[in-house]
mmCIF file of C-alpha atoms in Angstrom:
data_model
loop_
_atom_site.group_PDB
_atom_site.id
_atom_site.type_symbol
_atom_site.label_atom_id
_atom_site.label_comp_id
_atom_site.label_asym_id
_atom_site.label_seq_id
_atom_site.Cartn_x
_atom_site.Cartn_y
_atom_site.Cartn_z
ATOM 1 C CA MET A 4 -27.432 -66.442 -7.361
ATOM 2 C CA SER A 5 -29.895 -63.957 -7.028
ATOM 3 C CA LEU A 6 -31.920 -66.145 -4.494
ATOM 4 C CA GLY A 7 -28.580 -65.852 -2.855
ATOM 5 C CA LEU A 8 -27.936 -62.207 -2.806
ATOM 6 C CA GLU A 9 -31.830 -61.984 -1.872
ATOM 7 C CA PHE A 10 -30.907 -63.812 1.342
ATOM 8 C CA LEU A 11 -28.154 -62.168 2.027
ATOM 9 C CA PHE A 12 -30.238 -58.814 1.436
ATOM 10 C CA GLU A 13 -32.708 -60.161 4.074
ATOM 11 C CA VAL A 14 -29.627 -60.707 6.759
ATOM 12 C CA GLU A 15 -28.392 -57.708 6.490
ATOM 13 C CA CYS A 16 -31.538 -56.425 6.899
ATOM 14 C CA LEU A 17 -31.919 -57.336 10.204
ATOM 15 C CA ASP A 18 -28.206 -55.592 11.385
ATOM 16 C CA ALA A 19 -28.568 -52.468 9.280
ATOM 17 C CA ALA A 20 -31.987 -50.844 8.379
ATOM 18 C CA PRO A 21 -35.049 -52.433 10.334
ATOM 19 C CA GLU A 22 -37.407 -50.414 8.430
ATOM 20 C CA SER A 23 -36.358 -52.527 5.426
ATOM 21 C CA CYS A 24 -37.649 -56.098 7.186
ATOM 22 C CA HIS A 25 -41.047 -54.491 6.544
ATOM 23 C CA THR A 26 -40.560 -54.854 2.118
ATOM 24 C CA SER A 27 -40.432 -58.099 0.892
ATOM 25 C CA VAL A 28 -38.276 -59.398 -1.830
ATOM 26 C CA SER A 29 -39.739 -59.032 -5.326
ATOM 27 C CA GLN A 30 -38.278 -61.878 -6.499
ATOM 28 C CA GLY A 31 -37.529 -65.259 -4.344
ATOM 29 C CA ILE A 32 -39.301 -67.638 -2.371
ATOM 30 C CA VAL A 33 -38.348 -66.517 1.242
ATOM 31 C CA SER A 34 -41.227 -64.089 2.649
ATOM 32 C CA PRO A 35 -40.760 -61.723 5.390
ATOM 33 C CA THR A 36 -43.103 -64.258 7.270
ATOM 34 C CA THR A 37 -40.774 -66.952 6.881
ATOM 35 C CA LEU A 38 -37.684 -65.014 7.993
ATOM 36 C CA CYS A 39 -39.259 -63.418 10.898
ATOM 37 C CA GLY A 40 -41.561 -66.215 12.081
ATOM 38 C CA PRO A 41 -45.507 -66.847 12.196
ATOM 39 C CA GLU A 42 -46.162 -63.345 13.531
ATOM 40 C CA GLY A 43 -45.486 -61.718 10.430
ATOM 41 C CA SER A 44 -44.354 -57.613 10.521
ATOM 42 C CA SER A 45 -45.047 -57.911 14.380
ATOM 43 C CA SER A 46 -42.213 -60.429 15.209
ATOM 44 C CA CYS A 47 -39.696 -58.593 12.447
ATOM 45 C CA ASP A 48 -40.448 -55.389 14.602
ATOM 46 C CA THR A 49 -39.206 -57.195 17.668
ATOM 47 C CA ARG A 50 -36.064 -58.626 16.381
ATOM 48 C CA THR A 51 -35.264 -55.199 14.811
ATOM 49 C CA HIS A 52 -35.588 -53.351 17.309
ATOM 50 C CA ASP A 53 -33.557 -56.330 19.346
ATOM 51 C CA ALA A 54 -30.806 -55.545 16.463
ATOM 52 C CA ALA A 55 -30.692 -52.325 17.326
ATOM 53 C CA ASP A 56 -30.118 -52.381 20.840
ATOM 54 C CA MET A 57 -27.421 -54.950 20.176
ATOM 55 C CA ARG A 58 -24.871 -52.242 19.758
ATOM 56 C CA ALA A 59 -25.657 -50.386 22.873
ATOM 57 C CA ARG A 60 -25.617 -53.630 24.839
ATOM 58 C CA PRO A 61 -23.917 -56.319 22.853
ATOM 59 C CA GLU A 62 -23.217 -58.624 25.727
ATOM 60 C CA GLU A 63 -26.869 -59.215 26.343
ATOM 61 C CA HIS A 64 -28.126 -59.431 22.627
ATOM 62 C CA CYS A 65 -25.613 -61.655 20.959
ATOM 63 C CA GLU A 66 -27.425 -64.994 21.972
ATOM 64 C CA ASP A 67 -30.693 -63.323 20.413
ATOM 65 C CA ASN A 68 -29.122 -62.590 17.345
ATOM 66 C CA LEU A 69 -27.235 -66.160 17.283
ATOM 67 C CA ASP A 70 -31.303 -67.425 17.807
ATOM 68 C CA GLY A 71 -32.557 -65.386 15.313
ATOM 69 C CA LEU A 72 -30.106 -66.503 12.726
ATOM 70 C CA ASP A 73 -30.579 -70.176 13.675
ATOM 71 C CA GLU A 74 -34.551 -69.771 12.998
ATOM 72 C CA THR A 75 -33.335 -67.967 9.712
ATOM 73 C CA MET A 76 -30.824 -71.328 8.857
ATOM 74 C CA ASP A 77 -34.060 -73.496 10.038
ATOM 75 C CA GLY A 78 -36.339 -71.494 7.633
ATOM 76 C CA LEU A 79 -33.873 -71.729 4.749
ATOM 77 C CA GLN A 80 -33.457 -75.587 5.146
ATOM 78 C CA LEU A 81 -37.095 -75.843 4.828
ATOM 79 C CA SER A 82 -36.794 -73.932 1.774
ATOM 80 C CA VAL A 83 -34.407 -75.618 0.036
ATOM 81 C CA THR A 84 -36.499 -78.894 0.010
ATOM 82 C CA ASN A 85 -39.149 -77.028 -2.200
ATOM 83 C CA MET A 86 -36.419 -75.952 -4.635
ATOM 84 C CA MET A 87 -34.400 -78.316 -6.152
ATOM 85 C CA SER A 88 -33.599 -76.104 -9.007
ATOM 86 C CA GLY A 89 -31.602 -73.768 -6.678
ATOM 87 C CA THR A 90 -29.435 -76.294 -4.139
ATOM 88 C CA MET A 91 -26.291 -75.222 -4.937
ATOM 89 C CA LEU A 92 -27.452 -71.342 -4.525
ATOM 90 C CA ILE A 93 -28.806 -71.897 -0.924
ATOM 91 C CA GLU A 94 -25.558 -74.035 -0.301
ATOM 92 C CA GLU A 95 -23.692 -70.753 -0.509
ATOM 93 C CA ALA A 96 -26.207 -68.633 1.092
ATOM 94 C CA MET A 97 -26.266 -70.890 4.034
ATOM 95 C CA GLU A 98 -22.184 -70.924 3.798
ATOM 96 C CA GLU A 99 -22.261 -67.309 4.021
ATOM 97 C CA LEU A 100 -24.678 -67.485 6.905
ATOM 98 C CA ARG A 101 -22.425 -69.769 8.684
ATOM 99 C CA LYS A 102 -19.879 -67.301 8.247
ATOM 100 C CA GLU A 103 -21.855 -64.373 9.477
ATOM 101 C CA ARG A 104 -22.720 -66.315 12.474
ATOM 102 C CA ASP A 105 -19.121 -67.177 13.169
ATOM 103 C CA LYS A 106 -18.375 -63.879 13.233
ATOM 104 C CA TRP A 107 -20.606 -62.654 15.571
ATOM 105 C CA GLU A 108 -19.917 -65.403 17.968
ATOM 106 C CA ALA A 109 -16.468 -63.928 17.991
ATOM 107 C CA GLN A 110 -17.503 -60.454 18.174
ATOM 108 C CA ALA A 111 -19.960 -61.587 21.388
ATOM 109 C CA LYS A 112 -16.801 -63.269 22.816
ATOM 110 C CA GLU A 113 -14.926 -60.119 22.488
ATOM 111 C CA TYR A 114 -17.975 -58.284 24.178
ATOM 112 C CA ALA A 115 -18.125 -60.751 26.998
ATOM 113 C CA LYS A 116 -14.756 -60.125 27.865
ATOM 114 C CA GLU A 117 -14.289 -56.878 27.525
ATOM 115 C CA ASN A 118 -17.361 -56.659 29.769
ATOM 116 C CA GLU A 119 -15.807 -58.832 32.178
ATOM 117 C CA THR A 120 -12.630 -57.083 32.045
ATOM 118 C CA LEU A 121 -14.694 -53.239 32.908
ATOM 119 C CA ARG A 122 -16.612 -55.015 35.984
ATOM 120 C CA LYS A 123 -13.657 -56.199 37.217
ATOM 121 C CA ARG A 124 -11.978 -53.359 36.853
ATOM 122 C CA LEU A 125 -14.937 -51.168 38.514
ATOM 123 C CA ILE A 126 -15.108 -53.688 41.639
ATOM 124 C CA ALA A 127 -11.339 -53.393 41.808
ATOM 125 C CA ARG A 128 -11.680 -49.632 42.086
ATOM 126 C CA ALA A 129 -14.856 -49.986 44.299
ATOM 127 C CA SER A 130 -12.624 -52.224 46.314
ATOM 128 C CA GLU A 131 -9.470 -49.700 46.232
ATOM 129 C CA ASP A 132 -11.173 -47.179 47.586
ATOM 130 C CA PRO A 133 -14.131 -47.935 50.255
ATOM 131 C CA ALA A 134 -14.447 -44.318 51.269
ATOM 132 C CA PHE A 135 -16.851 -44.443 48.636
ATOM 133 C CA PRO A 136 -20.068 -45.671 48.806
ATOM 134 C CA SER A 137 -21.725 -47.759 46.083
ATOM 135 C CA ASP A 138 -24.295 -44.803 45.356
ATOM 136 C CA VAL A 139 -21.419 -42.468 44.798
ATOM 137 C CA VAL A 140 -19.757 -44.824 42.592
ATOM 138 C CA THR A 141 -23.193 -45.034 40.657
ATOM 139 C CA ARG A 142 -23.107 -41.456 40.410
ATOM 140 C CA LEU A 143 -19.684 -40.928 39.406
ATOM 141 C CA ASN A 144 -20.617 -43.437 36.366
ATOM 142 C CA ARG A 145 -23.744 -41.871 35.319
ATOM 143 C CA LEU A 146 -21.358 -38.676 35.071
ATOM 144 C CA GLU A 147 -18.433 -40.135 33.399
ATOM 145 C CA PRO A 148 -20.898 -39.605 29.666
ATOM 146 C CA GLU A 149 -21.845 -36.065 30.975
ATOM 147 C CA ASN A 150 -17.878 -35.193 31.696
ATOM 148 C CA GLN A 151 -17.377 -36.982 27.799
ATOM 149 C CA ARG A 152 -19.861 -34.696 26.489
ATOM 150 C CA LEU A 153 -18.597 -31.666 27.867
ATOM 151 C CA ARG A 154 -15.175 -32.474 26.939
ATOM 152 C CA THR A 155 -16.939 -32.613 23.633
ATOM 153 C CA GLU A 156 -17.710 -29.480 24.072
ATOM 154 C CA ASN A 157 -14.633 -28.041 25.620
ATOM 155 C CA ASN A 158 -13.030 -29.650 22.433
ATOM 156 C CA ALA A 159 -15.444 -27.708 20.010
ATOM 157 C CA LEU A 160 -15.025 -24.458 22.582
ATOM 158 C CA LYS A 161 -11.438 -24.868 21.740
ATOM 159 C CA LYS A 162 -12.002 -25.019 18.078
ATOM 160 C CA GLU A 163 -14.097 -22.147 18.010
ATOM 161 C CA LEU A 164 -11.772 -20.183 20.135
ATOM 162 C CA ASP A 165 -8.496 -20.910 17.681
ATOM 163 C CA THR A 166 -11.219 -19.462 14.737
ATOM 164 C CA ALA A 167 -11.696 -17.034 16.889
ATOM 165 C CA GLU A 168 -7.866 -16.046 17.888
ATOM 166 C CA ARG A 169 -7.458 -16.516 13.750
ATOM 167 C CA GLU A 170 -9.706 -14.011 12.804
ATOM 168 C CA TYR A 171 -8.569 -11.893 15.613
ATOM 169 C CA ALA A 172 -5.051 -11.735 14.500
ATOM 170 C CA THR A 173 -6.612 -11.486 10.838
ATOM 171 C CA LEU A 174 -7.970 -7.975 12.406
ATOM 172 C CA CYS A 175 -5.402 -7.311 14.003
ATOM 173 C CA TYR A 176 -3.190 -7.531 11.091
ATOM 174 C CA GLU A 177 -5.868 -5.289 8.711
ATOM 175 C CA ASN A 178 -5.984 -2.927 11.473
ATOM 176 C CA GLU A 179 -2.065 -2.818 11.516
ATOM 177 C CA GLY A 180 -2.300 -1.859 7.709
ATOM 178 C CA LYS A 181 -4.718 0.608 7.910
ATOM 179 C CA GLY A 182 -2.731 2.151 11.312
ATOM 180 C CA ARG A 183 0.008 2.456 8.672
ATOM 181 C CA LYS A 184 -2.143 3.850 5.794
ATOM 182 C CA LEU A 185 -3.575 6.390 8.379
ATOM 183 C CA LYS A 186 0.159 7.335 9.590
ATOM 184 C CA GLY A 187 0.928 7.673 5.969
ATOM 185 C CA ALA A 188 -1.800 9.720 5.063
ATOM 186 C CA ASN A 189 -1.464 11.882 8.388
ATOM 187 C CA LYS A 190 2.211 12.438 7.536
ATOM 188 C CA LYS A 191 1.198 13.272 4.192
ATOM 189 C CA VAL A 192 -1.358 15.935 6.012
ATOM 190 C CA ARG A 193 1.287 17.371 8.207
ATOM 191 C CA ASN A 194 3.700 17.812 5.182
ATOM 192 C CA ALA A 195 0.753 19.067 3.082
ATOM 193 C CA LYS A 196 0.142 21.640 5.954
ATOM 194 C CA ASN A 197 3.970 22.422 6.469
ATOM 195 C CA VAL A 198 4.236 23.143 2.378
ATOM 196 C CA ALA A 199 0.941 25.438 2.875
ATOM 197 C CA ALA A 200 2.857 27.321 5.517
ATOM 198 C CA GLN A 201 5.966 27.438 3.775
ATOM 199 C CA GLU A 202 3.760 28.581 0.921
ATOM 200 C CA GLU A 203 1.663 31.124 3.293
ATOM 201 C CA GLU A 204 5.017 32.851 4.894
ATOM 202 C CA LYS A 205 6.651 33.040 0.605
ATOM 203 C CA ALA A 206 3.626 34.781 -0.046
ATOM 204 C CA LYS A 207 3.665 37.046 3.133
ATOM 205 C CA GLU A 208 7.461 37.707 2.403
ATOM 206 C CA ALA A 209 6.213 38.580 -1.172
ATOM 207 C CA VAL A 210 3.425 40.585 -0.325
ATOM 208 C CA HIS A 211 5.839 42.394 2.434
ATOM 209 C CA ASP A 212 8.670 42.479 -0.120
ATOM 210 C CA LYS A 213 5.898 44.258 -2.565
ATOM 211 C CA ASN A 214 5.178 46.792 0.002
ATOM 212 C CA GLN A 215 8.053 47.833 0.707
ATOM 213 C CA ARG A 216 9.191 47.866 -2.990
ATOM 214 C CA LEU A 217 5.991 50.296 -3.388
ATOM 215 C CA ALA A 218 7.489 52.407 -0.476
ATOM 216 C CA SER A 219 10.672 52.304 -1.698
ATOM 217 C CA GLU A 220 9.391 53.214 -5.174
ATOM 218 C CA ARG A 221 7.022 56.243 -3.596
ATOM 219 C CA LYS A 222 10.218 57.213 -1.493
ATOM 220 C CA MET A 223 12.440 57.238 -4.279
ATOM 221 C CA ARG A 224 9.523 58.879 -6.540
ATOM 222 C CA LYS A 225 8.988 61.738 -4.364
ATOM 223 C CA GLU A 226 13.220 61.907 -4.002
ATOM 224 C CA ARG A 227 13.417 62.354 -7.856
ATOM 225 C CA ASN A 228 10.549 64.552 -7.772
ATOM 226 C CA GLU A 229 12.629 66.961 -5.376
ATOM 227 C CA ALA A 230 15.596 65.816 -7.101
ATOM 228 C CA LEU A 231 14.272 67.276 -10.529
ATOM 229 C CA ALA A 232 12.757 70.178 -8.569
ATOM 230 C CA GLU A 233 16.128 71.096 -7.142
ATOM 231 C CA LEU A 234 17.698 70.145 -10.482
ATOM 232 C CA GLU A 235 15.401 72.857 -12.437
ATOM 233 C CA LYS A 236 16.166 75.138 -9.695
ATOM 234 C CA LEU A 237 19.962 74.693 -10.131
ATOM 235 C CA LYS A 238 19.522 75.298 -13.766
ATOM 236 C CA LYS A 239 17.555 78.393 -13.058
ATOM 237 C CA GLN A 240 20.135 79.488 -10.765
ATOM 238 C CA CYS A 241 23.148 78.436 -13.253
ATOM 239 C CA ALA A 242 20.786 80.188 -15.696
ATOM 240 C CA GLY A 243 20.764 83.283 -13.907
ATOM 241 C CA LEU A 244 24.574 82.735 -12.697
ATOM 242 C CA ARG A 245 25.443 82.474 -16.423
ATOM 243 C CA ALA A 246 23.506 85.387 -17.342
ATOM 244 C CA ASP A 247 25.218 87.638 -14.439
ATOM 245 C CA LEU A 248 28.631 86.341 -15.504
ATOM 246 C CA LEU A 249 27.620 87.079 -19.259
ATOM 247 C CA ILE A 250 26.881 90.784 -18.224
ATOM 248 C CA GLU A 251 29.660 90.697 -16.054
ATOM 249 C CA ARG A 252 32.068 89.867 -18.779
ATOM 250 C CA SER A 253 30.538 91.831 -21.178
ATOM 251 C CA GLY A 254 32.736 95.200 -19.944
ATOM 252 C CA ASP A 255 29.411 97.012 -19.954
ATOM 253 C CA ALA A 256 27.959 98.825 -17.071
ATOM 254 C CA HIS A 257 25.084 97.120 -15.485
ATOM 255 C CA LEU A 258 23.188 96.872 -11.845
ATOM 256 C CA ARG A 259 24.160 94.044 -9.641
ATOM 257 C CA ASP A 260 21.326 91.868 -8.993
ATOM 258 C CA ASP A 261 21.876 91.644 -4.917
ATOM 259 C CA GLY A 262 18.367 90.419 -4.437
ATOM 260 C CA THR A 263 16.836 94.000 -3.039
ATOM 261 C CA VAL A 264 13.842 95.639 -4.374
ATOM 262 C CA GLY A 265 14.427 99.080 -2.836
ATOM 263 C CA ASP A 266 14.701 101.976 -5.020
ATOM 264 C CA GLU A 267 18.894 102.181 -4.604
ATOM 265 C CA THR A 268 21.208 99.337 -5.653
ATOM 266 C CA THR A 269 24.929 98.832 -6.883
ATOM 267 C CA VAL A 270 26.021 99.341 -10.206
ATOM 268 C CA ALA A 271 29.112 97.861 -11.811
ATOM 269 C CA ILE A 272 31.363 99.631 -14.566
ATOM 270 C CA PRO A 273 33.964 97.170 -15.248
ATOM 271 C CA ILE A 274 37.369 98.338 -16.338
ATOM 272 C CA GLU A 275 39.252 96.199 -19.219
ATOM 273 C CA PHE A 276 42.851 96.768 -20.856
ATOM 274 C CA LYS A 277 45.230 94.178 -21.780
ATOM 275 C CA ILE A 278 48.201 93.386 -19.792
ATOM 276 C CA HIS A 279 51.078 91.226 -19.529
ATOM 277 C CA ARG A 280 50.274 88.164 -16.916
ATOM 278 C CA GLY A 281 53.700 88.270 -15.051
ATOM 279 C CA ASP A 282 52.697 91.920 -14.369
ATOM 280 C CA PHE A 283 49.399 91.117 -12.845
ATOM 281 C CA HIS A 284 50.954 89.670 -9.595
ATOM 282 C CA LYS A 285 53.166 93.154 -9.143
ATOM 283 C CA LEU A 286 50.517 95.582 -9.440
ATOM 284 C CA ARG A 287 47.472 93.639 -8.011
ATOM 285 C CA THR A 288 47.619 95.362 -4.871
ATOM 286 C CA MET A 289 47.696 98.982 -6.640
ATOM 287 C CA PHE A 290 45.204 97.800 -8.644
ATOM 288 C CA GLN A 291 42.952 97.193 -6.026
ATOM 289 C CA SER A 292 43.867 100.792 -4.114
ATOM 290 C CA ASN A 293 43.491 102.525 -7.194
ATOM 291 C CA GLN A 294 39.794 100.763 -7.373
ATOM 292 C CA MET A 295 38.999 102.066 -4.242
ATOM 293 C CA ILE A 296 39.901 105.331 -5.283
ATOM 294 C CA VAL A 297 38.320 105.489 -8.673
ATOM 295 C CA ARG A 298 34.987 104.478 -6.565
ATOM 296 C CA ASP A 299 35.024 107.235 -4.041
ATOM 297 C CA LYS A 300 36.020 109.824 -7.203
ATOM 298 C CA LEU A 301 32.477 107.943 -9.060
ATOM 299 C CA GLU A 302 30.356 108.147 -5.998
ATOM 300 C CA ARG A 303 31.172 111.836 -5.504
ATOM 301 C CA TRP A 304 30.541 112.756 -8.896
ATOM 302 C CA TYR A 305 27.357 110.637 -8.961
ATOM 303 C CA ARG A 306 26.343 112.584 -5.423
ATOM 304 C CA GLU A 307 27.163 115.760 -7.181
ATOM 305 C CA TRP A 308 25.705 114.521 -10.354
ATOM 306 C CA ARG A 309 21.967 113.770 -8.529
ATOM 307 C CA LYS A 310 21.701 116.895 -6.770
ATOM 308 C CA PRO A 311 20.522 119.873 -9.387
ATOM 309 C CA GLU A 312 18.435 116.837 -10.850
ATOM 310 C CA GLU A 313 16.589 115.969 -7.558
ATOM 311 C CA GLU A 314 15.304 119.815 -7.457
ATOM 312 C CA GLY A 315 13.723 119.768 -10.530
ATOM 313 C CA ARG A 316 12.382 116.464 -10.974
ATOM 314 C CA THR A 317 9.066 114.903 -10.599
ATOM 315 C CA LYS A 318 8.387 112.059 -8.395
ATOM 316 C CA VAL A 319 7.123 109.139 -10.047
ATOM 317 C CA VAL A 320 3.497 107.651 -8.293
ATOM 318 C CA GLY A 321 5.014 104.018 -6.642
ATOM 319 C CA ALA A 322 8.373 104.623 -6.210
ATOM 320 C CA ASN A 323 10.261 105.020 -2.590
ATOM 321 C CA TYR A 324 12.617 107.617 -2.359
ATOM 322 C CA VAL A 325 15.549 107.304 0.062
ATOM 323 C CA ASP A 326 14.673 110.970 0.931
ATOM 324 C CA ALA A 327 11.089 110.889 1.504
ATOM 325 C CA LYS A 328 10.605 110.408 5.023
ATOM 326 C CA ASN A 329 7.306 112.306 5.132
ATOM 327 C CA ASN A 330 5.456 109.797 2.897
ATOM 328 C CA ILE A 331 6.034 106.580 4.707
ATOM 329 C CA GLY A 332 2.747 105.159 5.418
ATOM 330 C CA VAL A 333 0.440 107.360 3.045
ATOM 331 C CA ASP A 334 -1.528 105.793 0.230
ATOM 332 C CA LEU A 335 0.815 106.312 -2.984
ATOM 333 C CA TYR A 336 -1.926 106.496 -5.302
ATOM 334 C CA ASP A 337 -4.200 109.002 -4.137
ATOM 335 C CA ASP A 338 -2.565 111.278 -6.884
ATOM 336 C CA GLU A 339 -3.696 108.598 -9.630
ATOM 337 C CA VAL A 340 -7.289 108.847 -11.100
ATOM 338 C CA THR A 341 -9.019 105.826 -11.266
ATOM 339 C CA VAL A 342 -11.151 104.980 -14.323
ATOM 340 C CA PRO A 343 -14.445 103.388 -13.618
ATOM 341 C CA GLU A 344 -15.014 99.863 -14.236
ATOM 342 C CA GLU A 345 -17.962 100.266 -16.291
ATOM 343 C CA LEU A 346 -15.673 102.257 -18.965
ATOM 344 C CA GLY A 347 -13.656 99.280 -18.808
ATOM 345 C CA GLY A 348 -11.729 100.534 -15.937
ATOM 346 C CA GLU A 349 -7.617 100.398 -15.065
ATOM 347 C CA TYR A 350 -5.252 100.022 -12.245
ATOM 348 C CA PRO A 351 -3.371 103.048 -11.711
ATOM 349 C CA ARG A 352 0.269 102.942 -12.244
ATOM 350 C CA THR A 353 2.616 101.596 -9.760
ATOM 351 C CA GLY A 354 5.797 103.072 -11.549
ATOM 352 C CA ALA A 355 6.930 99.893 -13.251
ATOM 353 C CA GLU A 356 5.877 101.229 -16.592
ATOM 354 C CA HIS A 357 8.562 104.247 -16.611
ATOM 355 C CA ASP A 358 12.347 103.312 -16.912
ATOM 356 C CA GLU A 359 13.703 104.838 -13.890
ATOM 357 C CA TRP A 360 15.477 102.519 -11.111
ATOM 358 C CA ARG A 361 12.931 99.902 -11.912
ATOM 359 C CA SER A 362 14.409 98.378 -15.229
ATOM 360 C CA LYS A 363 13.826 95.332 -16.926
ATOM 361 C CA ARG A 364 16.750 93.294 -15.238
ATOM 362 C CA GLY A 365 15.545 93.937 -11.773
ATOM 363 C CA LEU A 366 11.945 92.787 -12.721
ATOM 364 C CA GLU A 367 13.493 89.508 -14.106
ATOM 365 C CA ALA A 368 15.300 88.769 -11.112
ATOM 366 C CA VAL A 369 11.902 89.200 -9.265
ATOM 367 C CA CYS A 370 10.278 86.778 -11.820
ATOM 368 C CA ARG A 371 13.059 84.307 -11.203
ATOM 369 C CA GLN A 372 13.033 84.111 -7.742
ATOM 370 C CA ALA A 373 8.956 83.941 -7.537
ATOM 371 C CA THR A 374 9.149 80.790 -10.203
ATOM 372 C CA ALA A 375 11.862 79.168 -8.075
ATOM 373 C CA THR A 376 9.818 79.256 -4.785
ATOM 374 C CA ASP A 377 6.613 78.270 -6.706
ATOM 375 C CA ASN A 378 8.623 75.163 -8.457
ATOM 376 C CA ALA A 379 9.743 74.471 -4.679
ATOM 377 C CA LEU A 380 6.641 74.163 -3.284
ATOM 378 C CA GLN A 381 5.239 71.662 -6.243
#
């Protein structure tokens, strides 16, 4: 059985692998010289090349292959006579080789038929189109493999184009995704800018409101100070009026605070007595007429009383008398003696020290007016 396998290996070597024909079978009787002929490796190489060319031109090499198979069978028959112990194995190998020969013969017939069919088609095509000469047909036949090669390259390029289109579609999809992300980022940026603008507007409004509030506070503070000053002024006026009211209601004779600083002023001598309420409206006119009569009498009495006193009275320095017309524009302190300052000098008297017409009440009125003016300026 091993011998038959070795023979099959040597037969397959002729068809499949030419270089394997150079190797010998390690176990068996048949050698490369028996299979390849008396020439040895050179004839084996020739058969190997013929077997390789058989695929390219099967119609030309089928007979050579059959001859090779016949020679191999002859060699096998010679070897079988020398090996009595392996008769059955050799017969089986011969049967296998016969089957292989029949197979090759069938393939040779098929290739011959196909070759004849192609030759007839070529002749028919050339006869149908006599406008093309034989050299053109030959060139066309030569161009057919090139056309086939170009078609193959075209198919490969189409596949590459499909791959590129798929990659392009993938990149477009990725670009669309990134574009959507970019749009979302731009939208977020716009929203952030809008929020920042709104916050800035709010901050500006807050600063404006604060400035307005500060301005209004300053204005209100100023108005409050003015109101407080006016209140103090009114309080002082109320205090003065209250003092005047108390003096008026006291029933005592007093000087009126008419705001003048001259030597002459108004004296008020209230007259009070009990009367029935209903009689007042009846006697009101009589009271007014009697008041005028009494006032005239008092004025005449005052003038009569003043005449002898003015004749023997010494005038006070600093006092302005109505009848002292010749002293207008004259220094009133000429008759005073000024004490030197190194002796702790003193200012001359101005008449305020004398309890004459400049009473304490008159000075209080002047002081109140000056204080009110000073507070109003503050």
